[in-house]
PDB file of C-alpha atoms in Angstrom:
ATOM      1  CA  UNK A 841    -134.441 -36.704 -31.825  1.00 96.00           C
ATOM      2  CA  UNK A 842    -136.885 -35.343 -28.955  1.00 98.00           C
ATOM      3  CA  UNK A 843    -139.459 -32.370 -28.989  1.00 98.00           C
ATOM      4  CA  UNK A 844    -140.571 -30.527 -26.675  1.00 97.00           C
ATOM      5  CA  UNK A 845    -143.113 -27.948 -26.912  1.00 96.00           C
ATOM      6  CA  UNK A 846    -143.751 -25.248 -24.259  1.00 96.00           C
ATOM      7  CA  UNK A 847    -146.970 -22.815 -25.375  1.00 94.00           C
ATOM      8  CA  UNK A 848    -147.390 -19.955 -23.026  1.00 88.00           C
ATOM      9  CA  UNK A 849    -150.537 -17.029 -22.792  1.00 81.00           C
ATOM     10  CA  UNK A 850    -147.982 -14.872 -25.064  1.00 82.00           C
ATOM     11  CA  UNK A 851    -145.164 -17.295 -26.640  1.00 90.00           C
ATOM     12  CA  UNK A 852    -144.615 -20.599 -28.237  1.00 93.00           C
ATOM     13  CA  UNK A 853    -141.166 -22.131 -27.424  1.00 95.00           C
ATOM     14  CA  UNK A 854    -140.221 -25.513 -29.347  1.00 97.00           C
ATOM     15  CA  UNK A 855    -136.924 -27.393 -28.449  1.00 98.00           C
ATOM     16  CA  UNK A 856    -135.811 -30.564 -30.303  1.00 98.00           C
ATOM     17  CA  UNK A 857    -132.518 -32.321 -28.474  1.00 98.00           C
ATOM     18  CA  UNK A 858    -130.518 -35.840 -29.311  1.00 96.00           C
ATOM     19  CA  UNK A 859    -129.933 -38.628 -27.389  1.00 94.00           C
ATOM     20  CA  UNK A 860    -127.001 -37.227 -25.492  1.00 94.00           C
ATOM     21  CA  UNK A 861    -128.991 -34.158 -24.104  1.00 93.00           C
ATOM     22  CA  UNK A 862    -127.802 -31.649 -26.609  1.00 96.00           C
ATOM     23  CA  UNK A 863    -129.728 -28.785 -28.454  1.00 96.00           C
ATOM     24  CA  UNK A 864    -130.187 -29.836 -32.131  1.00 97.00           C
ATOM     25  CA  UNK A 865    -132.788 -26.557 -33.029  1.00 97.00           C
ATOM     26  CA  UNK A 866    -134.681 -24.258 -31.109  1.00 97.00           C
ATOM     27  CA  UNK A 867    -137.671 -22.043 -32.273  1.00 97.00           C
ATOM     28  CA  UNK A 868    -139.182 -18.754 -29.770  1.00 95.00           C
ATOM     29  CA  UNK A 869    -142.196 -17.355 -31.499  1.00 93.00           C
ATOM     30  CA  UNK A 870    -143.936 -14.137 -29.648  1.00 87.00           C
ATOM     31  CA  UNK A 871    -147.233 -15.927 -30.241  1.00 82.00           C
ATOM     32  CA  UNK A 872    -148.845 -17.918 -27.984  1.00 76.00           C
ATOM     33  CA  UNK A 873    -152.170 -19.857 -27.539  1.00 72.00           C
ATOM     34  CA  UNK A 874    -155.323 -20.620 -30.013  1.00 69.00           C
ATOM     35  CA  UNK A 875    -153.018 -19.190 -32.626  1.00 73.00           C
ATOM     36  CA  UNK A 876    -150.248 -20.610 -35.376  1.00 87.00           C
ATOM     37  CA  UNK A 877    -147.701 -20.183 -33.113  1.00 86.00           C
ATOM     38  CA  UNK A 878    -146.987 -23.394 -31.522  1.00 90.00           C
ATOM     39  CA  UNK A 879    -146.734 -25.098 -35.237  1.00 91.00           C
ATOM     40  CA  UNK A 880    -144.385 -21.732 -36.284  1.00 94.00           C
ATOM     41  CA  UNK A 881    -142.041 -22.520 -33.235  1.00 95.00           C
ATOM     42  CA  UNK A 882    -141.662 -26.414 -34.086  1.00 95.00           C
ATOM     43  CA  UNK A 883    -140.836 -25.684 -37.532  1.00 96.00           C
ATOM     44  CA  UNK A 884    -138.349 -23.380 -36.528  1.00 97.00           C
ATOM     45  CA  UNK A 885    -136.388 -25.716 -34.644  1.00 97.00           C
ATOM     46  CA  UNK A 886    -137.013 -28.440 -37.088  1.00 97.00           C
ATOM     47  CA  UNK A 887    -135.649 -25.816 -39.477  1.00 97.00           C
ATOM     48  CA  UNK A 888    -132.547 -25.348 -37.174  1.00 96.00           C
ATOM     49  CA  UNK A 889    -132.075 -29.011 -36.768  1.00 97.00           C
ATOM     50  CA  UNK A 890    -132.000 -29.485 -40.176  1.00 97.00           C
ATOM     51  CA  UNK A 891    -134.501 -32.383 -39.505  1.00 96.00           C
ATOM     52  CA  UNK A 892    -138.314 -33.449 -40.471  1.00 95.00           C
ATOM     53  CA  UNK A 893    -141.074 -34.003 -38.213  1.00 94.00           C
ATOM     54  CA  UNK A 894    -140.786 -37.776 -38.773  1.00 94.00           C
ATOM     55  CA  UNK A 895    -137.333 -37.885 -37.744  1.00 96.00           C
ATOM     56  CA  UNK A 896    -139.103 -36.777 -34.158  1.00 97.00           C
ATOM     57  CA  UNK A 897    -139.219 -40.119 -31.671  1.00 96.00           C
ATOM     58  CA  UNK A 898    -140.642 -38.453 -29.053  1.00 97.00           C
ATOM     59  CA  UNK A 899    -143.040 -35.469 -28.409  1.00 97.00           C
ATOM     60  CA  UNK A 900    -144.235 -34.031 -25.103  1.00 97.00           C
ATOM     61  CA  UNK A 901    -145.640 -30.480 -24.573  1.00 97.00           C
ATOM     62  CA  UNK A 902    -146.386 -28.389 -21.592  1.00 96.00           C
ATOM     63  CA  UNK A 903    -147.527 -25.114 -20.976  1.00 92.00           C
ATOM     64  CA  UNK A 904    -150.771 -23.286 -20.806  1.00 86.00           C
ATOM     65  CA  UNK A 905    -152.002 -24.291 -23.738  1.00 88.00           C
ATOM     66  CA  UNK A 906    -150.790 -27.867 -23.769  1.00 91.00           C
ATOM     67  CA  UNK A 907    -154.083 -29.678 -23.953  1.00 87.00           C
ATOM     68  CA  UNK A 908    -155.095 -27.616 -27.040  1.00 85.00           C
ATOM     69  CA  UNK A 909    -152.245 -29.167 -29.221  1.00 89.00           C
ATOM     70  CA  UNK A 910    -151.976 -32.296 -31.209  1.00 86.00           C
ATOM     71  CA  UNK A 911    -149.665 -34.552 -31.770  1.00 85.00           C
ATOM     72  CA  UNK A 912    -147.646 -34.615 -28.522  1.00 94.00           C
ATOM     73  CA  UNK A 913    -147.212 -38.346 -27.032  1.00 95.00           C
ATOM     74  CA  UNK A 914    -147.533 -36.651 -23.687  1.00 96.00           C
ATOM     75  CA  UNK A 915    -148.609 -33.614 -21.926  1.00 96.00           C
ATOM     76  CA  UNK A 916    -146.690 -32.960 -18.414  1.00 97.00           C
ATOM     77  CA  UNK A 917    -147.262 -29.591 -16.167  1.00 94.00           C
ATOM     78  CA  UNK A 918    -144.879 -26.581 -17.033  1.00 93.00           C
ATOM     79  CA  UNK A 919    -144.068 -26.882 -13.474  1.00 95.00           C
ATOM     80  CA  UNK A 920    -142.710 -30.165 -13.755  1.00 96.00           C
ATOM     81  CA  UNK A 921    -141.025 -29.322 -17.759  1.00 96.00           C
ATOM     82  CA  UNK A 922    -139.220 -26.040 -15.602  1.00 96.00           C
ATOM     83  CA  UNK A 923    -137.979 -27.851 -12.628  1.00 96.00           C
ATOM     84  CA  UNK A 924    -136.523 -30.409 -15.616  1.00 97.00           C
ATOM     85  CA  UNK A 925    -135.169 -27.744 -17.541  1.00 96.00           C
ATOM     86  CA  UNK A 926    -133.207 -26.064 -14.902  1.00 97.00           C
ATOM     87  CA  UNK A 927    -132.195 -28.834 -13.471  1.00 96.00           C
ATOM     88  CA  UNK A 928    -130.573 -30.219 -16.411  1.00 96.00           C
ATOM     89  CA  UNK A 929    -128.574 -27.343 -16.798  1.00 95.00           C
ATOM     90  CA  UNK A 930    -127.722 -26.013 -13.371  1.00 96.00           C
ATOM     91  CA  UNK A 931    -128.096 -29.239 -11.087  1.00 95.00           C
ATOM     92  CA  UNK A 932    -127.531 -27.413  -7.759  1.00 95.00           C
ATOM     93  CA  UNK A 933    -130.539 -25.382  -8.504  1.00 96.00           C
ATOM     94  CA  UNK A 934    -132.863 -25.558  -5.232  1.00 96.00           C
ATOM     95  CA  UNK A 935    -135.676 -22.350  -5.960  1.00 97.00           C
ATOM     96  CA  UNK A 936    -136.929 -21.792  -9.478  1.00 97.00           C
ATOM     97  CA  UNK A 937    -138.784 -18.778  -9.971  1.00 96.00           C
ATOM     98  CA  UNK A 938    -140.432 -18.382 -13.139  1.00 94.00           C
ATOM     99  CA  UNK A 939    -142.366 -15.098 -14.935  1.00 91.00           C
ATOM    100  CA  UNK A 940    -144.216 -15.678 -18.224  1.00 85.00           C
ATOM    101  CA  UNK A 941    -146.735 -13.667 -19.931  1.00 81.00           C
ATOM    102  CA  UNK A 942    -149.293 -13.729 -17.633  1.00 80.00           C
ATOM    103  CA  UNK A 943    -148.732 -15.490 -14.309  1.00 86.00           C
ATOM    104  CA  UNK A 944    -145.627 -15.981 -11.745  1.00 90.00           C
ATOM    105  CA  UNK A 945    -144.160 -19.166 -10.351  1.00 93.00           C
ATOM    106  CA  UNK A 946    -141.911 -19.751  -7.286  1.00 96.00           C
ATOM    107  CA  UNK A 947    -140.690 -23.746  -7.133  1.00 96.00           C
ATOM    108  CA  UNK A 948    -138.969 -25.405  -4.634  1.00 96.00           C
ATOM    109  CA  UNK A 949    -137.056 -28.384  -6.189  1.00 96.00           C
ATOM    110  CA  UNK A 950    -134.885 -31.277  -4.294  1.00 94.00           C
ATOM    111  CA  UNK A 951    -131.399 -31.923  -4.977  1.00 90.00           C
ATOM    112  CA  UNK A 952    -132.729 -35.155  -7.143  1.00 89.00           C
ATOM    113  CA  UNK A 953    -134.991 -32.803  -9.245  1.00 89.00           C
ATOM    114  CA  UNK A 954    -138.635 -33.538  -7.742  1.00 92.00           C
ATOM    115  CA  UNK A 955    -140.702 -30.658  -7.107  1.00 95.00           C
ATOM    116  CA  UNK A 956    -140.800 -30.346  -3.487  1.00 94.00           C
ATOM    117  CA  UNK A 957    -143.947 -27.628  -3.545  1.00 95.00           C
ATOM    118  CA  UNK A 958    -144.516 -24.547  -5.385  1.00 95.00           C
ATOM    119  CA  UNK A 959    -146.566 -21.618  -5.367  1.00 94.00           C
ATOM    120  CA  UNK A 960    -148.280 -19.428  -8.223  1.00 90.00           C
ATOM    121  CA  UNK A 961    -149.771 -15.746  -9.178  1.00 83.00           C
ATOM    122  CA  UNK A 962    -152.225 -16.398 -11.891  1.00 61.00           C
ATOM    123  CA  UNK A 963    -155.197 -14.571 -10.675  1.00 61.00           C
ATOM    124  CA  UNK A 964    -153.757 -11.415 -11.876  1.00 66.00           C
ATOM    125  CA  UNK A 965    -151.320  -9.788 -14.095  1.00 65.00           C
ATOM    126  CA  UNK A 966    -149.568  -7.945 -11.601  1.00 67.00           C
ATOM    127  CA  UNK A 967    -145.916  -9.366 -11.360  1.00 72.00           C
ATOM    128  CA  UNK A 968    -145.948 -10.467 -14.605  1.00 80.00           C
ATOM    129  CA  UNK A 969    -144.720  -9.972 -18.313  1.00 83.00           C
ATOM    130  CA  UNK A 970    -147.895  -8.842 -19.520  1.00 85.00           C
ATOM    131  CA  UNK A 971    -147.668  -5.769 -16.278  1.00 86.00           C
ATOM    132  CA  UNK A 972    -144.338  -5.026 -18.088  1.00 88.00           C
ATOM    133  CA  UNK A 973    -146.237  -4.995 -21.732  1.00 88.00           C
ATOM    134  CA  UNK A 974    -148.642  -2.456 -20.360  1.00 88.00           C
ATOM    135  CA  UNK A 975    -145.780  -0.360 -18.549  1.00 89.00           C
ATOM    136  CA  UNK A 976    -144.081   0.231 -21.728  1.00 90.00           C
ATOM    137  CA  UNK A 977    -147.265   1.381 -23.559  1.00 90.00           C
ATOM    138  CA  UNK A 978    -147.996   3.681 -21.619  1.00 89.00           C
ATOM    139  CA  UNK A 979    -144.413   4.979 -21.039  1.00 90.00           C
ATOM    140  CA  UNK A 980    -144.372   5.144 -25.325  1.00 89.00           C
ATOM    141  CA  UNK A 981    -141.357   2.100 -25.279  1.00 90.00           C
ATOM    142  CA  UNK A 982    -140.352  -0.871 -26.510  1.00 90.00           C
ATOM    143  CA  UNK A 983    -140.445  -3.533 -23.831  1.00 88.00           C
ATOM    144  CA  UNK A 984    -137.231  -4.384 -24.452  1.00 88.00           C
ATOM    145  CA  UNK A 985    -136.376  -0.673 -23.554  1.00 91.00           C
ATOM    146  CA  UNK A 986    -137.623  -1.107 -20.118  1.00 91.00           C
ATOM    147  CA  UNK A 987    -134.739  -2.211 -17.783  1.00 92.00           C
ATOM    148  CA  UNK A 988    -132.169   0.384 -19.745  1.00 93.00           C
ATOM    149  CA  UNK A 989    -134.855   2.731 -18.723  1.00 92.00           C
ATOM    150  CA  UNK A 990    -135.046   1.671 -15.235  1.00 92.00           C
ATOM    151  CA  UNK A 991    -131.315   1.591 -14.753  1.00 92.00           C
ATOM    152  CA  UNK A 992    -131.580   5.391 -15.126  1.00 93.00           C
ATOM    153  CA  UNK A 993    -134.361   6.131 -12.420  1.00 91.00           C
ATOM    154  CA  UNK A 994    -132.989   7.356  -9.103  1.00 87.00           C
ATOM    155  CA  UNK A 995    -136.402   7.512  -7.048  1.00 82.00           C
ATOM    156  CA  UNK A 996    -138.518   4.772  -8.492  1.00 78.00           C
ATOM    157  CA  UNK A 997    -142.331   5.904  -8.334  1.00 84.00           C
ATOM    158  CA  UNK A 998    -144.568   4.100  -5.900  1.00 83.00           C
ATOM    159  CA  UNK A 999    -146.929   1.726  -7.569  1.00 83.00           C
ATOM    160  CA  UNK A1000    -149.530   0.735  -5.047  1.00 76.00           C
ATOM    161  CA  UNK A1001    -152.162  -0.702  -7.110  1.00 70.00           C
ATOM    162  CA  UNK A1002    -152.289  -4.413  -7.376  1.00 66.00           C
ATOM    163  CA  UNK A1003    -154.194  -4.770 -10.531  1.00 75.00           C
ATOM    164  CA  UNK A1004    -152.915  -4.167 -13.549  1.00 77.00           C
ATOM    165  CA  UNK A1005    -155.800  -2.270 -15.010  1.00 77.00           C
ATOM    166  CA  UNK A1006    -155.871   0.133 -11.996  1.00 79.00           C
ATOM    167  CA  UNK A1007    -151.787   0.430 -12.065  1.00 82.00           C
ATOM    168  CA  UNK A1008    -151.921   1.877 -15.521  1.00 85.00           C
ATOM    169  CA  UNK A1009    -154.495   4.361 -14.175  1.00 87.00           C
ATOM    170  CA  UNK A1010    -152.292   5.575 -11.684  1.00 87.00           C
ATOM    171  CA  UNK A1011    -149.061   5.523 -13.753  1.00 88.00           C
ATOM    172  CA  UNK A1012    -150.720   7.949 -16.617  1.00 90.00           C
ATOM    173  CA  UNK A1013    -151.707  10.201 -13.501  1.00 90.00           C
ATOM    174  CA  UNK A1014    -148.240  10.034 -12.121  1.00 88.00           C
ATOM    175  CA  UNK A1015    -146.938  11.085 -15.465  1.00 90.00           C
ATOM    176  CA  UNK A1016    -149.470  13.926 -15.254  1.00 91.00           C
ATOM    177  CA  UNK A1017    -148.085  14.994 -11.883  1.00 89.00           C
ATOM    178  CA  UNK A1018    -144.585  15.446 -13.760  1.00 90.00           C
ATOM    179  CA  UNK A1019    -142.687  12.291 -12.105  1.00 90.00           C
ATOM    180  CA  UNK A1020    -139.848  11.176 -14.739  1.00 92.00           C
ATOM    181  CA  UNK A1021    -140.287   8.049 -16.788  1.00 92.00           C
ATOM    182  CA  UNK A1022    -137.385   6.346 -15.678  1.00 93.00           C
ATOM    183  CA  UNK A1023    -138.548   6.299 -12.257  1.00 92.00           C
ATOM    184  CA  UNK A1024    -142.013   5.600 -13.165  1.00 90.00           C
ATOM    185  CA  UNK A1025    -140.189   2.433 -14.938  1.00 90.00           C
ATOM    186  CA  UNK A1026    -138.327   1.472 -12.216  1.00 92.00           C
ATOM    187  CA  UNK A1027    -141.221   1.641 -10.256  1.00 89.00           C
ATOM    188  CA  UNK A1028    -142.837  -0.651 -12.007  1.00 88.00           C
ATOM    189  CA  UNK A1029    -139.787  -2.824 -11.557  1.00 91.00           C
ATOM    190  CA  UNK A1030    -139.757  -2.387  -8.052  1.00 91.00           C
ATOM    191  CA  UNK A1031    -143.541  -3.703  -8.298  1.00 88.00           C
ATOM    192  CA  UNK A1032    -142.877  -7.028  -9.800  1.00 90.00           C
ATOM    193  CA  UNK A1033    -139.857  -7.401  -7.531  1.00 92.00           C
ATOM    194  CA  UNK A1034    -141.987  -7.166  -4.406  1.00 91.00           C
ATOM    195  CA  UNK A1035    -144.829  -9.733  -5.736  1.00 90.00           C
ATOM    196  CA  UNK A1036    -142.404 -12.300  -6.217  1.00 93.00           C
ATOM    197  CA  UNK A1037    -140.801 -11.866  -3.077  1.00 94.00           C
ATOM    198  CA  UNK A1038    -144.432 -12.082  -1.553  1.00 92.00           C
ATOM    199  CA  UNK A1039    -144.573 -15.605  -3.011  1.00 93.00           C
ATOM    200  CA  UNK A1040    -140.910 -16.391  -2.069  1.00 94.00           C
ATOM    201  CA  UNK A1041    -141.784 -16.014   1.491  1.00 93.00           C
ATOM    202  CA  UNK A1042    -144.714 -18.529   1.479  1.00 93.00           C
ATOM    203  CA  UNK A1043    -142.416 -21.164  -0.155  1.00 92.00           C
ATOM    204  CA  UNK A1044    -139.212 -20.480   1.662  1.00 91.00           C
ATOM    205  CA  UNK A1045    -135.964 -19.552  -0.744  1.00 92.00           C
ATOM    206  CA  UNK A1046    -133.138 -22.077  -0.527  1.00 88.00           C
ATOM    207  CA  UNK A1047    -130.264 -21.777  -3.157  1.00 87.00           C
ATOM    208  CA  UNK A1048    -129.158 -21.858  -5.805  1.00 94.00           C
ATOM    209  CA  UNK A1049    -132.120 -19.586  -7.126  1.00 97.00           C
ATOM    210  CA  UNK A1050    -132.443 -19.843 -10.376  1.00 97.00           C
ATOM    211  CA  UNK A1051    -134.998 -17.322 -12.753  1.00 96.00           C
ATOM    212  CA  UNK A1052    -136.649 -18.413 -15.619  1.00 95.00           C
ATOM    213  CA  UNK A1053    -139.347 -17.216 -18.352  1.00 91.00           C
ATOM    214  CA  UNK A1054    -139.182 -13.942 -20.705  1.00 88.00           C
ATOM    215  CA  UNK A1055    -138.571 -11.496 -17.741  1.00 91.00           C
ATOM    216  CA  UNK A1056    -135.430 -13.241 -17.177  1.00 93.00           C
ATOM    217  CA  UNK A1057    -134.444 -11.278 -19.884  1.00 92.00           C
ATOM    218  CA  UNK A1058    -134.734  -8.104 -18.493  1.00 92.00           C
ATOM    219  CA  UNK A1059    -132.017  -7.325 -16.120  1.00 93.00           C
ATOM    220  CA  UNK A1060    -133.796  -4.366 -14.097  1.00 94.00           C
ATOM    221  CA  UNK A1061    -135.960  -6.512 -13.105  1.00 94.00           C
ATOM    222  CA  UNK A1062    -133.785  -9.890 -11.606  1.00 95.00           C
ATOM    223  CA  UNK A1063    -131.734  -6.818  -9.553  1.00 94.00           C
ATOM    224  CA  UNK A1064    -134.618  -5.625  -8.189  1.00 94.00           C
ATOM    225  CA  UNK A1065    -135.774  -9.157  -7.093  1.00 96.00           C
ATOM    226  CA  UNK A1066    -132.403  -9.921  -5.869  1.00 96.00           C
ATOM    227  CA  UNK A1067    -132.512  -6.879  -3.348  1.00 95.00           C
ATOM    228  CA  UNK A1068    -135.621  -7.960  -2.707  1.00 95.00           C
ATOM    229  CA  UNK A1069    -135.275 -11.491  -1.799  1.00 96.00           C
ATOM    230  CA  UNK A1070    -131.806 -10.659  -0.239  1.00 95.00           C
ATOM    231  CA  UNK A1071    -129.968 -13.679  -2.680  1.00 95.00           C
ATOM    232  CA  UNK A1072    -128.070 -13.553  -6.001  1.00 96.00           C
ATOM    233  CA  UNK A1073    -130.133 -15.211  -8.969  1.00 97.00           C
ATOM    234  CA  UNK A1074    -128.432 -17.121 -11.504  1.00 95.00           C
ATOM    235  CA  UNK A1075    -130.070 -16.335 -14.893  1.00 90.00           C
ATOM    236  CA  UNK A1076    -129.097 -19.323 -17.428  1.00 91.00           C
ATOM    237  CA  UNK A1077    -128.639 -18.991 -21.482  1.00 88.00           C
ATOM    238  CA  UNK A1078    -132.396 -18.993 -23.389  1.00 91.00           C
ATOM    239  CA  UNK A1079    -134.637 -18.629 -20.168  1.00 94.00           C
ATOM    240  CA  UNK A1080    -137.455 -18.402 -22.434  1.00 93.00           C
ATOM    241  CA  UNK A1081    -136.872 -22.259 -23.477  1.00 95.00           C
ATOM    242  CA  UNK A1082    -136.598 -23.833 -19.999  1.00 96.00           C
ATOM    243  CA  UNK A1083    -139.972 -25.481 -20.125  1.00 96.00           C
ATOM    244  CA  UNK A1084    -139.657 -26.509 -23.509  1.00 97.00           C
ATOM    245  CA  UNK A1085    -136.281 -28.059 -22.855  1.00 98.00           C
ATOM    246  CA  UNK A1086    -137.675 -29.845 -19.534  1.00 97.00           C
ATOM    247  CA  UNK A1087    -140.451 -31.402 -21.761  1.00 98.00           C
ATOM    248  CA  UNK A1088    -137.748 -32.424 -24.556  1.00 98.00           C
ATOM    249  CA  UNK A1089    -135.911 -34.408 -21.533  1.00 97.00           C
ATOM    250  CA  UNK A1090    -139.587 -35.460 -20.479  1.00 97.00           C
ATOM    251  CA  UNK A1091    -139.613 -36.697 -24.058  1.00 97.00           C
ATOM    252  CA  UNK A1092    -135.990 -38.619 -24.722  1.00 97.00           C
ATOM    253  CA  UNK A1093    -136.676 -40.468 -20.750  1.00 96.00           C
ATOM    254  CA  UNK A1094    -140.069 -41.763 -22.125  1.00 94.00           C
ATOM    255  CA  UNK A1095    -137.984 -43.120 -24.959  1.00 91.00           C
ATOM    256  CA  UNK A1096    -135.978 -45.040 -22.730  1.00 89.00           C
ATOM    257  CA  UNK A1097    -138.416 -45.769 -20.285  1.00 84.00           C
ATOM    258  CA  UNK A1098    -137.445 -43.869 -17.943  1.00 79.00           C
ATOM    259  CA  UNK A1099    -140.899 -41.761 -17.115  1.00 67.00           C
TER     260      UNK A1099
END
């Protein structure tokens, strides 16, 4: 059996496979860094595995907190665990765009999985899951409420700001003005949508694009980036675990000496 361990700004993803490639248990905690949730995640997909942490050959972990956690035999790039990950599962996957808690990736990958270039948004929060968090605070809903929400909006509300801070600012005083939540939501959809196209168009887009990270999950959001961007996006199963299931590969090819 093979681990691999992906801990993010906001989430801990663990993924444990077998020889032949296939999920054995998979753990998604909504904790991420300098906390217990990298161990909670790797017992949870020991737990699903119906395996010990002995039983473990190989571990390799990636992520922003990689270097913080012990016990991996390796620590590889999340860029590098994502372009795996996707690969594995969708091998005609050329542009890899990625969204996690608090930065944005766009990565251009060959057709024999190497990471041709990438480019990323971590300066700021704009673009990313935690601009969503703060959205649905101060539009009083559950972030998983957000893309129903959006879906309703017929005029999404301008958000010019590129900071997150000074976004929220001017959402709460286009709330005040009487503009309707739904199109303050989809707004903020529209927001993210044109970020990532802004780093799309410094890469280049070739397909098959495929989206990755928690924001994947929000399907407001990967429509507005596909009008954006002007091509579908293919949005695999668990898009959360992508990086963790790269760095599981990472994990079983060490194994067989393979990287």
């Amino acid at each position: 059996m093979y681990l691999g361990v992906d801990i993010g700004s906001s989430s801990s993803k663990a993924v444990i496979i077998n020889q032949a490639g296939v999920v054995c248990g998979e753990g998604i905690v909504n904790i991420g860094t300098g906390s217990k949730g990298p161990l909670q995640s790797v017992e949870m997909a020991l737990f699903h595995a119906s395996i010990e942490r002995d039983e473990i050959k190989k571990c390799v972990v990636t992520g922003y907190g990689r270097l913080m956690y012990q016990g991996a035999d390796k620590q590889i790039t999340e860029i590098s665990c994502h372009a795996k990950g996707v690969k594995f599962l969708w091998p005609k996957a050329s542009t890899i765009i990625d969204i996690g808690g608090q930065d944005a990736k766009v990565i251009r990958v060959s057709i024999n999985g190497i990471v041709e270039n990438f480019v990323m948004n971590e300066k700021c929060a704009a673009g990313t899951g935690r601009f969503l968090e703060v959205m649905a605070r101060v539009l009083d809903c559950d972030i998983n409420e957000l893309s129903g929400l959006a879906a309703k909006g017929k005029a999404g509300v301008i958000i010019s700001n590129t900071c997150t801070v000074f976004a929220e600012s001017e959402v709460i005083s286009q709330l005040a003005s009487g503009k309707k939540i739904e199109d303050v939501a989809l707004g903020a959809h529209k927001s993210i949508a044109q970020r990532i196209a802004g780093l799309c168009s410094r890469i280049g887009i070739a397909d098959a694009v495929v989206m990755t990270g928690g924001v994947a999950l929000n399907h407001n959001v990967v429509t507005a980036i596909e009008k954006e961007i002007k091509h579908p996006i293919i949005r695999l199963e668990d898009p959360q675990a992508m990086g963790a299931l790269g760095a599981a590969i990472f994990a079983r090819e060490m194994d067989e000496g393979i990287s």
